[in-house]
């Protein structure tokens, strides 16, 4: 069993308030002892120049609470390039790596450099991948992560109120078509809809039908978590993907 958690929060006006707010929310999430917790996209108000220095208190929380922290996604400057970056903090405060947003959205295309690889992260007893917000629209991202060995996919997001319903559809379909749990935290506030979503499965072995089981958040700051039996989900996924005729899709 792996316990996954997400944090939904309202963006703050400055860096100090943003970090302080997230540290408090991580404390609430840590109370249920998750193995891994994920923050949303673009909750941090400025570009990050030194992740280890600016996010020291969050790194300390990961160690204190003994949990992996996907720090959401935000602008990060690396080697004179600006990315939308999702650094992953291990239980002992080390940086496991970063996933860069593959598909910048809207005006982001004029500001940031696109990621070119889909990373795989080792959580010890499980492996996971990350797509960032608009990446969920493209099924190739989730499928590639699954083919690489991901057992959970996280989509830190920043979705407007008007976009919440189609976003939920995308998240559920990515989970269903790959038979993989998906965790998608959102920002909440005046423009952004909250309603973060975590998708697992109910499965009927007799009919071979998997039905997405959703936990959907409110429109306010909150955390929630779910225990996932990855062995059970793995069997469902392996059975389904045996039928995939991947040799027909080499052009993708």
PDB file of C-alpha atoms in Angstrom:
ATOM      1  CA  UNK A   1       0.000   0.000   0.000  1.00  0.00           C
ATOM      2  CA  UNK A   2       1.137   3.521  -0.796  1.00  0.00           C
ATOM      3  CA  UNK A   3      -0.520   6.571   0.719  1.00  0.00           C
ATOM      4  CA  UNK A   4      -0.632   9.514  -1.679  1.00  0.00           C
ATOM      5  CA  UNK A   5      -1.698  13.014  -0.696  1.00  0.00           C
ATOM      6  CA  UNK A   6      -2.215  16.308  -2.448  1.00  0.00           C
ATOM      7  CA  UNK A   7      -2.321  19.904  -1.324  1.00  0.00           C
ATOM      8  CA  UNK A   8      -4.707  22.463  -2.763  1.00  0.00           C
ATOM      9  CA  UNK A   9      -3.954  26.050  -1.856  1.00  0.00           C
ATOM     10  CA  UNK A  10      -4.508  29.678  -2.644  1.00  0.00           C
ATOM     11  CA  UNK A  11      -1.519  31.553  -4.077  1.00  0.00           C
ATOM     12  CA  UNK A  12       0.061  34.152  -1.792  1.00  0.00           C
ATOM     13  CA  UNK A  13       1.383  37.577  -2.788  1.00  0.00           C
ATOM     14  CA  UNK A  14       5.059  37.168  -1.936  1.00  0.00           C
ATOM     15  CA  UNK A  15       7.698  34.481  -1.558  1.00  0.00           C
ATOM     16  CA  UNK A  16       7.886  34.437   2.233  1.00  0.00           C
ATOM     17  CA  UNK A  17       4.124  34.139   2.679  1.00  0.00           C
ATOM     18  CA  UNK A  18       3.978  31.450  -0.011  1.00  0.00           C
ATOM     19  CA  UNK A  19       6.612  29.279   1.675  1.00  0.00           C
ATOM     20  CA  UNK A  20       5.090  29.804   5.127  1.00  0.00           C
ATOM     21  CA  UNK A  21       1.653  28.824   3.851  1.00  0.00           C
ATOM     22  CA  UNK A  22       2.936  25.674   2.158  1.00  0.00           C
ATOM     23  CA  UNK A  23       4.902  24.616   5.239  1.00  0.00           C
ATOM     24  CA  UNK A  24       1.684  24.812   7.282  1.00  0.00           C
ATOM     25  CA  UNK A  25      -0.191  22.805   4.662  1.00  0.00           C
ATOM     26  CA  UNK A  26       2.580  20.201   4.568  1.00  0.00           C
ATOM     27  CA  UNK A  27       2.236  19.870   8.327  1.00  0.00           C
ATOM     28  CA  UNK A  28      -1.468  19.096   7.891  1.00  0.00           C
ATOM     29  CA  UNK A  29      -0.727  16.596   5.132  1.00  0.00           C
ATOM     30  CA  UNK A  30       1.996  14.984   7.223  1.00  0.00           C
ATOM     31  CA  UNK A  31      -0.486  14.237   9.996  1.00  0.00           C
ATOM     32  CA  UNK A  32      -1.865  11.324   7.946  1.00  0.00           C
ATOM     33  CA  UNK A  33       1.659  10.023   7.255  1.00  0.00           C
ATOM     34  CA  UNK A  34       1.646   9.948   3.446  1.00  0.00           C
ATOM     35  CA  UNK A  35       4.426   8.347   1.474  1.00  0.00           C
ATOM     36  CA  UNK A  36       4.259  11.147  -1.084  1.00  0.00           C
ATOM     37  CA  UNK A  37       2.511  14.511  -1.351  1.00  0.00           C
ATOM     38  CA  UNK A  38       2.100  16.779  -4.381  1.00  0.00           C
ATOM     39  CA  UNK A  39       1.590  20.551  -4.652  1.00  0.00           C
ATOM     40  CA  UNK A  40      -0.112  22.340  -7.604  1.00  0.00           C
ATOM     41  CA  UNK A  41       1.398  24.294 -10.492  1.00  0.00           C
ATOM     42  CA  UNK A  42       2.497  27.944 -10.268  1.00  0.00           C
ATOM     43  CA  UNK A  43       1.609  28.467  -6.607  1.00  0.00           C
ATOM     44  CA  UNK A  44       4.958  30.225  -6.093  1.00  0.00           C
ATOM     45  CA  UNK A  45       4.798  33.879  -7.239  1.00  0.00           C
ATOM     46  CA  UNK A  46       8.349  34.388  -8.603  1.00  0.00           C
ATOM     47  CA  UNK A  47      10.950  32.607 -10.676  1.00  0.00           C
ATOM     48  CA  UNK A  48      13.252  30.423  -8.584  1.00  0.00           C
ATOM     49  CA  UNK A  49      16.990  30.999  -8.888  1.00  0.00           C
ATOM     50  CA  UNK A  50      18.223  28.721  -6.087  1.00  0.00           C
ATOM     51  CA  UNK A  51      15.767  25.966  -5.226  1.00  0.00           C
ATOM     52  CA  UNK A  52      17.753  24.531  -2.303  1.00  0.00           C
ATOM     53  CA  UNK A  53      18.046  27.966  -0.669  1.00  0.00           C
ATOM     54  CA  UNK A  54      14.571  29.354  -1.386  1.00  0.00           C
ATOM     55  CA  UNK A  55      12.777  26.105  -0.536  1.00  0.00           C
ATOM     56  CA  UNK A  56      14.893  25.146   2.479  1.00  0.00           C
ATOM     57  CA  UNK A  57      11.898  25.097   4.848  1.00  0.00           C
ATOM     58  CA  UNK A  58       9.971  22.811   2.512  1.00  0.00           C
ATOM     59  CA  UNK A  59      12.979  20.505   2.171  1.00  0.00           C
ATOM     60  CA  UNK A  60      13.195  20.421   5.969  1.00  0.00           C
ATOM     61  CA  UNK A  61       9.503  19.489   6.166  1.00  0.00           C
ATOM     62  CA  UNK A  62      10.055  16.553   3.824  1.00  0.00           C
ATOM     63  CA  UNK A  63      12.728  15.251   6.185  1.00  0.00           C
ATOM     64  CA  UNK A  64      10.767  16.017   9.345  1.00  0.00           C
ATOM     65  CA  UNK A  65       7.598  14.324   8.075  1.00  0.00           C
ATOM     66  CA  UNK A  66       9.487  11.483   6.335  1.00  0.00           C
ATOM     67  CA  UNK A  67       7.642  11.950   3.043  1.00  0.00           C
ATOM     68  CA  UNK A  68       8.486  12.567  -0.593  1.00  0.00           C
ATOM     69  CA  UNK A  69       7.391  16.040  -1.701  1.00  0.00           C
ATOM     70  CA  UNK A  70       6.621  16.911  -5.306  1.00  0.00           C
ATOM     71  CA  UNK A  71       7.006  20.642  -4.934  1.00  0.00           C
ATOM     72  CA  UNK A  72       4.385  21.428  -7.565  1.00  0.00           C
ATOM     73  CA  UNK A  73       5.679  23.327 -10.571  1.00  0.00           C
ATOM     74  CA  UNK A  74       6.934  26.873 -10.969  1.00  0.00           C
ATOM     75  CA  UNK A  75       9.276  29.007 -13.002  1.00  0.00           C
ATOM     76  CA  UNK A  76      12.870  27.962 -12.360  1.00  0.00           C
ATOM     77  CA  UNK A  77      16.000  29.383 -13.965  1.00  0.00           C
ATOM     78  CA  UNK A  78      18.605  26.728 -14.777  1.00  0.00           C
ATOM     79  CA  UNK A  79      21.735  27.365 -16.887  1.00  0.00           C
ATOM     80  CA  UNK A  80      20.300  30.680 -18.135  1.00  0.00           C
ATOM     81  CA  UNK A  81      17.115  28.964 -19.331  1.00  0.00           C
ATOM     82  CA  UNK A  82      13.689  29.431 -17.783  1.00  0.00           C
ATOM     83  CA  UNK A  83      11.557  26.305 -17.340  1.00  0.00           C
ATOM     84  CA  UNK A  84       8.337  25.372 -15.641  1.00  0.00           C
ATOM     85  CA  UNK A  85       9.988  22.915 -13.320  1.00  0.00           C
ATOM     86  CA  UNK A  86       8.826  20.303 -10.828  1.00  0.00           C
ATOM     87  CA  UNK A  87      11.628  19.348  -8.426  1.00  0.00           C
ATOM     88  CA  UNK A  88      11.089  16.235  -6.310  1.00  0.00           C
ATOM     89  CA  UNK A  89      12.363  16.136  -2.717  1.00  0.00           C
ATOM     90  CA  UNK A  90      13.186  12.765  -1.155  1.00  0.00           C
ATOM     91  CA  UNK A  91      12.428  11.714   2.415  1.00  0.00           C
ATOM     92  CA  UNK A  92      15.981  12.614   3.433  1.00  0.00           C
ATOM     93  CA  UNK A  93      15.890  16.055   1.808  1.00  0.00           C
ATOM     94  CA  UNK A  94      17.805  15.181  -1.348  1.00  0.00           C
ATOM     95  CA  UNK A  95      16.627  16.370  -4.771  1.00  0.00           C
ATOM     96  CA  UNK A  96      15.637  13.239  -6.697  1.00  0.00           C
ATOM     97  CA  UNK A  97      15.404  15.183  -9.945  1.00  0.00           C
ATOM     98  CA  UNK A  98      13.172  17.535 -11.907  1.00  0.00           C
ATOM     99  CA  UNK A  99      10.464  17.196 -14.500  1.00  0.00           C
ATOM    100  CA  UNK A 100      10.197  20.127 -16.922  1.00  0.00           C
ATOM    101  CA  UNK A 101       6.861  20.958 -18.499  1.00  0.00           C
ATOM    102  CA  UNK A 102       6.721  19.338 -21.921  1.00  0.00           C
ATOM    103  CA  UNK A 103       3.864  21.444 -23.309  1.00  0.00           C
ATOM    104  CA  UNK A 104       3.904  25.104 -22.202  1.00  0.00           C
ATOM    105  CA  UNK A 105       0.462  26.662 -22.467  1.00  0.00           C
ATOM    106  CA  UNK A 106      -0.531  29.989 -24.049  1.00  0.00           C
ATOM    107  CA  UNK A 107       1.931  32.796 -23.381  1.00  0.00           C
ATOM    108  CA  UNK A 108       4.205  30.375 -21.544  1.00  0.00           C
ATOM    109  CA  UNK A 109       5.479  29.337 -24.976  1.00  0.00           C
ATOM    110  CA  UNK A 110       7.112  32.757 -25.362  1.00  0.00           C
ATOM    111  CA  UNK A 111       8.731  32.680 -21.921  1.00  0.00           C
ATOM    112  CA  UNK A 112       9.921  29.195 -21.029  1.00  0.00           C
ATOM    113  CA  UNK A 113      11.902  26.416 -22.626  1.00  0.00           C
ATOM    114  CA  UNK A 114      10.023  23.158 -23.130  1.00  0.00           C
ATOM    115  CA  UNK A 115      11.098  19.956 -21.454  1.00  0.00           C
ATOM    116  CA  UNK A 116      12.269  17.237 -23.829  1.00  0.00           C
ATOM    117  CA  UNK A 117      12.294  14.123 -21.632  1.00  0.00           C
ATOM    118  CA  UNK A 118       9.847  12.397 -19.319  1.00  0.00           C
ATOM    119  CA  UNK A 119      11.639  11.483 -16.122  1.00  0.00           C
ATOM    120  CA  UNK A 120      11.071   8.461 -13.910  1.00  0.00           C
ATOM    121  CA  UNK A 121      11.353   8.847 -10.134  1.00  0.00           C
ATOM    122  CA  UNK A 122      12.056   6.100  -7.617  1.00  0.00           C
ATOM    123  CA  UNK A 123      10.000   6.385  -4.434  1.00  0.00           C
ATOM    124  CA  UNK A 124      11.566   3.283  -2.886  1.00  0.00           C
ATOM    125  CA  UNK A 125       8.637   0.879  -2.989  1.00  0.00           C
ATOM    126  CA  UNK A 126       7.110   2.465  -6.098  1.00  0.00           C
ATOM    127  CA  UNK A 127       7.979   4.460  -9.203  1.00  0.00           C
ATOM    128  CA  UNK A 128       6.196   7.553 -10.401  1.00  0.00           C
ATOM    129  CA  UNK A 129       6.142  10.125 -13.165  1.00  0.00           C
ATOM    130  CA  UNK A 130       5.017  13.730 -13.460  1.00  0.00           C
ATOM    131  CA  UNK A 131       3.186  15.673 -16.141  1.00  0.00           C
ATOM    132  CA  UNK A 132       2.512  19.364 -15.603  1.00  0.00           C
ATOM    133  CA  UNK A 133      -0.953  20.843 -16.173  1.00  0.00           C
ATOM    134  CA  UNK A 134      -1.377  21.110 -19.991  1.00  0.00           C
ATOM    135  CA  UNK A 135       0.651  17.910 -20.403  1.00  0.00           C
ATOM    136  CA  UNK A 136      -2.478  15.999 -19.331  1.00  0.00           C
ATOM    137  CA  UNK A 137      -4.149  16.919 -22.644  1.00  0.00           C
ATOM    138  CA  UNK A 138      -1.694  14.758 -24.583  1.00  0.00           C
ATOM    139  CA  UNK A 139      -2.212  11.023 -23.938  1.00  0.00           C
ATOM    140  CA  UNK A 140       1.304  10.246 -25.163  1.00  0.00           C
ATOM    141  CA  UNK A 141       2.774  11.756 -21.966  1.00  0.00           C
ATOM    142  CA  UNK A 142       0.940   9.421 -19.598  1.00  0.00           C
ATOM    143  CA  UNK A 143       1.404   6.405 -21.848  1.00  0.00           C
ATOM    144  CA  UNK A 144       5.140   7.040 -22.156  1.00  0.00           C
ATOM    145  CA  UNK A 145       5.457   7.299 -18.370  1.00  0.00           C
ATOM    146  CA  UNK A 146       3.544   4.054 -17.920  1.00  0.00           C
ATOM    147  CA  UNK A 147       5.703   2.307 -20.524  1.00  0.00           C
ATOM    148  CA  UNK A 148       8.764   3.508 -18.591  1.00  0.00           C
ATOM    149  CA  UNK A 149       7.442   1.884 -15.424  1.00  0.00           C
ATOM    150  CA  UNK A 150       5.439   4.567 -13.612  1.00  0.00           C
ATOM    151  CA  UNK A 151       2.951   3.196 -11.084  1.00  0.00           C
ATOM    152  CA  UNK A 152       1.434   6.582 -10.205  1.00  0.00           C
ATOM    153  CA  UNK A 153       1.258   9.720 -12.346  1.00  0.00           C
ATOM    154  CA  UNK A 154       1.039  13.207 -10.842  1.00  0.00           C
ATOM    155  CA  UNK A 155      -0.274  16.272 -12.658  1.00  0.00           C
ATOM    156  CA  UNK A 156       0.376  19.457 -10.649  1.00  0.00           C
ATOM    157  CA  UNK A 157      -1.981  21.957 -12.284  1.00  0.00           C
ATOM    158  CA  UNK A 158      -3.347  25.493 -12.295  1.00  0.00           C
ATOM    159  CA  UNK A 159      -6.809  25.332 -13.816  1.00  0.00           C
ATOM    160  CA  UNK A 160      -9.330  28.148 -14.114  1.00  0.00           C
ATOM    161  CA  UNK A 161     -12.878  27.695 -12.867  1.00  0.00           C
ATOM    162  CA  UNK A 162     -14.152  27.454 -16.453  1.00  0.00           C
ATOM    163  CA  UNK A 163     -11.694  24.672 -17.254  1.00  0.00           C
ATOM    164  CA  UNK A 164     -12.359  22.446 -14.246  1.00  0.00           C
ATOM    165  CA  UNK A 165     -14.911  20.110 -15.849  1.00  0.00           C
ATOM    166  CA  UNK A 166     -12.845  19.209 -18.958  1.00  0.00           C
ATOM    167  CA  UNK A 167      -9.732  18.952 -16.782  1.00  0.00           C
ATOM    168  CA  UNK A 168     -11.482  16.334 -14.634  1.00  0.00           C
ATOM    169  CA  UNK A 169     -12.364  14.442 -17.798  1.00  0.00           C
ATOM    170  CA  UNK A 170      -8.762  14.434 -19.010  1.00  0.00           C
ATOM    171  CA  UNK A 171      -7.462  13.245 -15.632  1.00  0.00           C
ATOM    172  CA  UNK A 172      -9.979  10.409 -15.395  1.00  0.00           C
ATOM    173  CA  UNK A 173      -9.347   9.242 -18.963  1.00  0.00           C
ATOM    174  CA  UNK A 174      -5.563   9.268 -18.471  1.00  0.00           C
ATOM    175  CA  UNK A 175      -6.095   7.103 -15.391  1.00  0.00           C
ATOM    176  CA  UNK A 176      -8.560   4.770 -17.092  1.00  0.00           C
ATOM    177  CA  UNK A 177      -6.747   4.236 -20.395  1.00  0.00           C
ATOM    178  CA  UNK A 178      -3.513   3.381 -18.571  1.00  0.00           C
ATOM    179  CA  UNK A 179      -5.037   1.675 -15.522  1.00  0.00           C
ATOM    180  CA  UNK A 180      -2.921   3.890 -13.295  1.00  0.00           C
ATOM    181  CA  UNK A 181      -3.737   6.092 -10.277  1.00  0.00           C
ATOM    182  CA  UNK A 182      -3.539   9.810 -11.095  1.00  0.00           C
ATOM    183  CA  UNK A 183      -3.107  12.648  -8.598  1.00  0.00           C
ATOM    184  CA  UNK A 184      -3.871  16.187  -9.797  1.00  0.00           C
ATOM    185  CA  UNK A 185      -3.751  19.094  -7.316  1.00  0.00           C
ATOM    186  CA  UNK A 186      -5.018  22.534  -8.347  1.00  0.00           C
ATOM    187  CA  UNK A 187      -4.704  26.096  -7.118  1.00  0.00           C
ATOM    188  CA  UNK A 188      -7.802  27.696  -5.603  1.00  0.00           C
ATOM    189  CA  UNK A 189      -8.800  31.344  -5.407  1.00  0.00           C
ATOM    190  CA  UNK A 190     -10.720  33.999  -7.296  1.00  0.00           C
ATOM    191  CA  UNK A 191      -9.879  32.782 -10.811  1.00  0.00           C
ATOM    192  CA  UNK A 192      -8.885  29.207 -10.122  1.00  0.00           C
ATOM    193  CA  UNK A 193     -11.329  26.487  -9.348  1.00  0.00           C
ATOM    194  CA  UNK A 194      -9.670  24.206  -6.825  1.00  0.00           C
ATOM    195  CA  UNK A 195     -11.567  20.909  -7.047  1.00  0.00           C
ATOM    196  CA  UNK A 196      -8.333  18.919  -7.041  1.00  0.00           C
ATOM    197  CA  UNK A 197      -8.820  15.304  -8.046  1.00  0.00           C
ATOM    198  CA  UNK A 198      -7.345  11.945  -7.119  1.00  0.00           C
ATOM    199  CA  UNK A 199      -8.350   8.947  -9.228  1.00  0.00           C
ATOM    200  CA  UNK A 200      -8.037   5.279  -8.275  1.00  0.00           C
ATOM    201  CA  UNK A 201     -10.145   2.279  -9.357  1.00  0.00           C
ATOM    202  CA  UNK A 202     -12.891  -0.107  -8.484  1.00  0.00           C
ATOM    203  CA  UNK A 203     -12.530  -3.269 -10.532  1.00  0.00           C
ATOM    204  CA  UNK A 204     -14.893  -6.112 -11.350  1.00  0.00           C
ATOM    205  CA  UNK A 205     -12.803  -9.166 -12.230  1.00  0.00           C
ATOM    206  CA  UNK A 206     -15.762 -11.067 -13.699  1.00  0.00           C
ATOM    207  CA  UNK A 207     -16.553  -8.399 -16.267  1.00  0.00           C
ATOM    208  CA  UNK A 208     -13.012  -7.000 -16.574  1.00  0.00           C
ATOM    209  CA  UNK A 209     -14.403  -3.497 -16.071  1.00  0.00           C
ATOM    210  CA  UNK A 210     -12.469  -0.865 -14.160  1.00  0.00           C
ATOM    211  CA  UNK A 211     -14.461   2.141 -12.965  1.00  0.00           C
ATOM    212  CA  UNK A 212     -12.592   5.285 -11.895  1.00  0.00           C
ATOM    213  CA  UNK A 213     -13.059   6.074  -8.200  1.00  0.00           C
ATOM    214  CA  UNK A 214     -12.653   9.796  -7.660  1.00  0.00           C
ATOM    215  CA  UNK A 215     -11.906  11.943  -4.666  1.00  0.00           C
ATOM    216  CA  UNK A 216     -12.610  15.572  -5.562  1.00  0.00           C
ATOM    217  CA  UNK A 217     -11.689  18.509  -3.391  1.00  0.00           C
ATOM    218  CA  UNK A 218     -13.528  21.663  -2.445  1.00  0.00           C
ATOM    219  CA  UNK A 219     -12.829  25.203  -3.664  1.00  0.00           C
ATOM    220  CA  UNK A 220     -10.795  26.116  -0.550  1.00  0.00           C
ATOM    221  CA  UNK A 221      -7.359  25.322   0.855  1.00  0.00           C
ATOM    222  CA  UNK A 222      -7.234  21.676   1.822  1.00  0.00           C
ATOM    223  CA  UNK A 223      -5.294  18.423   1.820  1.00  0.00           C
ATOM    224  CA  UNK A 224      -6.570  14.906   1.266  1.00  0.00           C
ATOM    225  CA  UNK A 225      -5.044  11.471   0.882  1.00  0.00           C
ATOM    226  CA  UNK A 226      -5.785   7.943  -0.283  1.00  0.00           C
ATOM    227  CA  UNK A 227      -4.246   4.525   0.300  1.00  0.00           C
ATOM    228  CA  UNK A 228      -3.574   2.751  -3.006  1.00  0.00           C
ATOM    229  CA  UNK A 229      -2.907  -0.964  -3.394  1.00  0.00           C
ATOM    230  CA  UNK A 230      -0.314  -0.784  -6.163  1.00  0.00           C
ATOM    231  CA  UNK A 231       0.000  -4.570  -6.475  1.00  0.00           C
ATOM    232  CA  UNK A 232      -3.692  -4.815  -7.303  1.00  0.00           C
ATOM    233  CA  UNK A 233      -3.553  -1.936  -9.779  1.00  0.00           C
ATOM    234  CA  UNK A 234      -0.408  -3.352 -11.382  1.00  0.00           C
ATOM    235  CA  UNK A 235      -2.178  -6.613 -12.203  1.00  0.00           C
ATOM    236  CA  UNK A 236      -5.078  -4.728 -13.785  1.00  0.00           C
ATOM    237  CA  UNK A 237      -2.683  -2.581 -15.828  1.00  0.00           C
ATOM    238  CA  UNK A 238      -0.526  -5.482 -17.009  1.00  0.00           C
ATOM    239  CA  UNK A 239      -3.592  -7.411 -18.136  1.00  0.00           C
ATOM    240  CA  UNK A 240      -4.897  -4.485 -20.155  1.00  0.00           C
ATOM    241  CA  UNK A 241      -1.606  -3.463 -21.754  1.00  0.00           C
ATOM    242  CA  UNK A 242      -0.966  -7.026 -22.943  1.00  0.00           C
ATOM    243  CA  UNK A 243      -3.599  -6.250 -25.568  1.00  0.00           C
ATOM    244  CA  UNK A 244      -1.779  -3.113 -26.782  1.00  0.00           C
ATOM    245  CA  UNK A 245      -0.486  -3.537 -30.337  1.00  0.00           C
ATOM    246  CA  UNK A 246       2.390  -1.111 -29.885  1.00  0.00           C
ATOM    247  CA  UNK A 247       4.039  -2.162 -33.146  1.00  0.00           C
ATOM    248  CA  UNK A 248       1.252  -0.318 -35.009  1.00  0.00           C
ATOM    249  CA  UNK A 249       2.104   3.028 -33.427  1.00  0.00           C
ATOM    250  CA  UNK A 250       5.818   3.397 -34.111  1.00  0.00           C
ATOM    251  CA  UNK A 251       5.113   6.738 -35.808  1.00  0.00           C
ATOM    252  CA  UNK A 252       4.123   8.145 -32.401  1.00  0.00           C
TER     253      UNK A 252
END
